[in-house]
Amino acid sequence: MPPFPRLPFLRLPKMPYLPGVSYPRVYLYKRLVQAKLFIDEQYATPINLGSVAGEAFFSKFHFIRLFKKAYGRTPGQYLTAVRVDRARTLLRGGHNVTDACYAVGFDSLSSFTGLFKRLTGQTPSAFKRECQAMRAEPLHFVPPCFAAHHGWASSPAVAAASVAVPPAAAPAEAPKEQF
């Protein structure tokens, strides 16, 4: 005999079906959006999964599953993306890398640099140098076809593209192998 007596299977009454009413799903999405907005507003503060899940009134594990299903990434991945995006905005505005790192909520400059490079493909310092160069000489970053179409012949990119380059000689055909 088991140590605890088994309880008989309890059947709960079914909820009535109402055509066209999708109340539970809409309610879940509203709670997920509320949690996403919480991340968007509080990205610079120390956020943990429990506080975000609590904002949506879900358990941590259920919240991760629902958030990933709705947004295609986990809440932690989304928080990192928001922080890196805000850091890019600060770097474009002229802030230095260290200030941008701590202003968006990262605790470590090395982890910030690694995550920034993984998400954007370049380090924060390289991104800042590129933004400064773009601000100093914006015509260097205009595609030559766009500049030529709008009559911006003074663009260095257009001048370099307008130099006639002789066409390359067609490669000789390789002899076909016969088996």
Coordinates of C-alpha atoms in Angstrom, one line a residue:
M1 CA 0.0 0.0 0.0
P2 CA 1.4 3.5 -0.9
P3 CA 2.3 5.7 2.0
F4 CA -0.4 8.2 1.1
P5 CA -3.8 7.2 -0.1
R6 CA -4.5 8.2 -3.7
L7 CA -7.2 10.7 -4.2
P8 CA -9.9 10.1 -6.8
F9 CA -9.4 11.9 -10.0
L10 CA -11.2 15.3 -9.8
R11 CA -12.8 16.7 -12.8
L12 CA -13.1 20.4 -13.1
P13 CA -16.1 21.9 -14.9
K14 CA -15.2 23.1 -18.4
M15 CA -15.4 26.8 -19.2
P16 CA -18.2 27.6 -21.6
Y17 CA -17.1 28.1 -25.2
L18 CA -17.8 31.5 -26.5
P19 CA -17.1 31.8 -30.3
G20 CA -14.8 34.7 -31.2
V21 CA -13.7 35.3 -27.6
S22 CA -10.0 34.8 -27.0
Y23 CA -9.8 36.4 -23.6
P24 CA -7.1 34.3 -22.1
R25 CA -4.6 34.7 -25.0
V26 CA -5.1 38.5 -25.1
Y27 CA -4.7 38.7 -21.4
L28 CA -1.4 36.8 -21.6
Y29 CA -0.1 39.0 -24.3
K30 CA -1.0 42.2 -22.3
R31 CA 0.9 40.8 -19.4
L32 CA 3.9 40.0 -21.6
V33 CA 3.8 43.5 -23.2
Q34 CA 3.7 45.0 -19.7
A35 CA 6.8 43.1 -18.7
K36 CA 8.6 44.2 -22.0
L37 CA 7.7 47.8 -21.2
F38 CA 9.1 47.3 -17.7
I39 CA 12.4 46.2 -19.3
D40 CA 12.4 49.1 -21.7
E41 CA 11.9 51.6 -18.8
Q42 CA 14.2 50.0 -16.2
Y43 CA 17.0 48.8 -18.4
A44 CA 19.6 50.9 -16.6
T45 CA 18.8 49.5 -13.2
P46 CA 19.8 46.1 -11.9
I47 CA 17.0 43.9 -13.2
N48 CA 16.6 40.2 -12.4
L49 CA 14.3 37.7 -13.9
G50 CA 12.2 37.5 -10.8
S51 CA 11.3 41.2 -10.9
V52 CA 10.4 41.1 -14.6
A53 CA 8.3 37.9 -14.2
G54 CA 6.7 39.4 -11.1
E55 CA 5.7 42.4 -13.2
A56 CA 3.8 40.1 -15.5
F57 CA 2.5 37.9 -12.6
F58 CA 4.1 34.7 -14.0
S59 CA 6.5 32.2 -12.5
K60 CA 10.0 32.7 -13.8
F61 CA 10.1 29.6 -15.9
H62 CA 6.7 30.0 -17.4
F63 CA 7.5 33.7 -18.2
I64 CA 10.7 32.7 -20.0
R65 CA 8.8 30.2 -22.2
L66 CA 6.0 32.7 -23.0
F67 CA 8.4 35.6 -23.6
K68 CA 10.6 33.6 -26.0
K69 CA 7.5 32.3 -27.9
A70 CA 6.2 35.8 -28.3
Y71 CA 9.4 37.8 -29.0
G72 CA 11.8 35.2 -30.3
R73 CA 14.4 35.7 -27.6
T74 CA 14.6 35.3 -23.8
P75 CA 14.1 38.3 -21.5
G76 CA 17.8 38.3 -20.7
Q77 CA 18.7 38.5 -24.4
Y78 CA 16.1 41.2 -24.9
L79 CA 17.5 43.2 -22.0
T80 CA 21.0 42.9 -23.4
A81 CA 19.8 44.1 -26.8
V82 CA 18.0 47.1 -25.3
R83 CA 21.1 48.0 -23.3
V84 CA 23.4 47.8 -26.3
D85 CA 21.0 49.8 -28.5
R86 CA 20.9 52.5 -25.8
A87 CA 24.7 52.5 -25.6
R88 CA 24.9 52.9 -29.3
T89 CA 22.7 56.0 -29.0
L90 CA 25.0 57.4 -26.3
L91 CA 28.1 56.7 -28.3
R92 CA 26.7 58.4 -31.3
G93 CA 26.0 61.4 -29.1
G94 CA 29.6 61.7 -28.1
H95 CA 29.8 59.9 -24.7
N96 CA 32.9 57.9 -24.0
V97 CA 32.7 54.1 -23.8
T98 CA 33.0 53.8 -20.1
D99 CA 30.3 56.3 -19.3
A100 CA 28.0 54.6 -21.9
C101 CA 28.7 51.2 -20.3
Y102 CA 27.7 52.2 -16.8
A103 CA 24.9 54.5 -17.9
V104 CA 23.0 51.6 -19.6
G105 CA 23.3 49.2 -16.6
F106 CA 26.4 47.1 -17.3
D107 CA 28.6 46.4 -14.3
S108 CA 31.7 45.4 -16.2
L109 CA 33.4 47.2 -19.1
S110 CA 34.8 43.9 -20.5
S111 CA 31.5 42.2 -20.6
F112 CA 29.9 45.3 -22.2
T113 CA 32.6 45.3 -24.9
G114 CA 32.2 41.6 -25.6
L115 CA 28.4 41.8 -25.8
F116 CA 28.5 44.9 -27.9
K117 CA 30.9 43.3 -30.3
R118 CA 28.8 40.1 -30.5
L119 CA 25.6 42.1 -31.3
T120 CA 27.0 44.8 -33.6
G121 CA 30.1 43.2 -35.1
Q122 CA 32.5 45.9 -33.8
T123 CA 33.9 47.1 -30.5
P124 CA 32.3 50.2 -28.9
S125 CA 35.5 52.2 -29.5
A126 CA 35.4 51.3 -33.3
F127 CA 31.8 52.2 -33.4
K128 CA 32.4 55.6 -31.8
R129 CA 35.3 56.3 -34.2
E130 CA 33.1 55.5 -37.1
C131 CA 30.4 57.8 -35.8
Q132 CA 32.9 60.6 -35.3
A133 CA 34.2 60.1 -38.9
M134 CA 30.7 60.1 -40.3
R135 CA 29.9 63.3 -38.4
A136 CA 33.1 65.0 -39.6
E137 CA 32.8 64.0 -43.3
P138 CA 29.3 62.7 -44.1
L139 CA 29.8 62.6 -47.9
H140 CA 32.4 59.8 -47.5
F141 CA 29.6 57.5 -46.3
V142 CA 27.1 58.3 -49.2
P143 CA 26.8 55.5 -51.7
P144 CA 28.2 56.7 -55.1
C145 CA 25.1 55.7 -57.1
F146 CA 22.9 57.8 -54.7
A147 CA 25.3 60.8 -54.9
A148 CA 25.5 60.7 -58.7
H149 CA 21.7 60.4 -59.0
H150 CA 21.3 63.6 -56.9
G151 CA 24.1 65.5 -58.6
W152 CA 26.6 65.4 -55.8
A153 CA 29.7 65.2 -58.0
S154 CA 31.8 66.8 -55.3
S155 CA 31.5 63.6 -53.2
P156 CA 34.9 61.8 -53.0
A157 CA 33.1 58.5 -53.4
V158 CA 31.6 59.6 -56.7
A159 CA 34.9 60.9 -57.9
A160 CA 36.6 57.6 -57.1
A161 CA 33.7 55.7 -58.8
S162 CA 33.8 57.8 -61.9
V163 CA 37.4 56.8 -62.7
A164 CA 37.2 54.6 -65.7
V165 CA 38.4 51.1 -65.0
P166 CA 39.1 48.9 -68.0
P167 CA 37.0 45.7 -68.1
A168 CA 38.8 42.6 -67.0
A169 CA 39.7 40.2 -69.8
A170 CA 37.4 37.2 -69.9
P171 CA 39.0 34.1 -68.5
A172 CA 39.9 31.5 -71.0
E173 CA 37.7 28.5 -70.9
A174 CA 39.1 25.5 -69.2
P175 CA 39.2 22.4 -71.3
K176 CA 36.4 20.0 -70.5
E177 CA 37.4 16.7 -68.9
Q178 CA 36.2 13.6 -70.6
F179 CA 35.6 10.4 -68.7

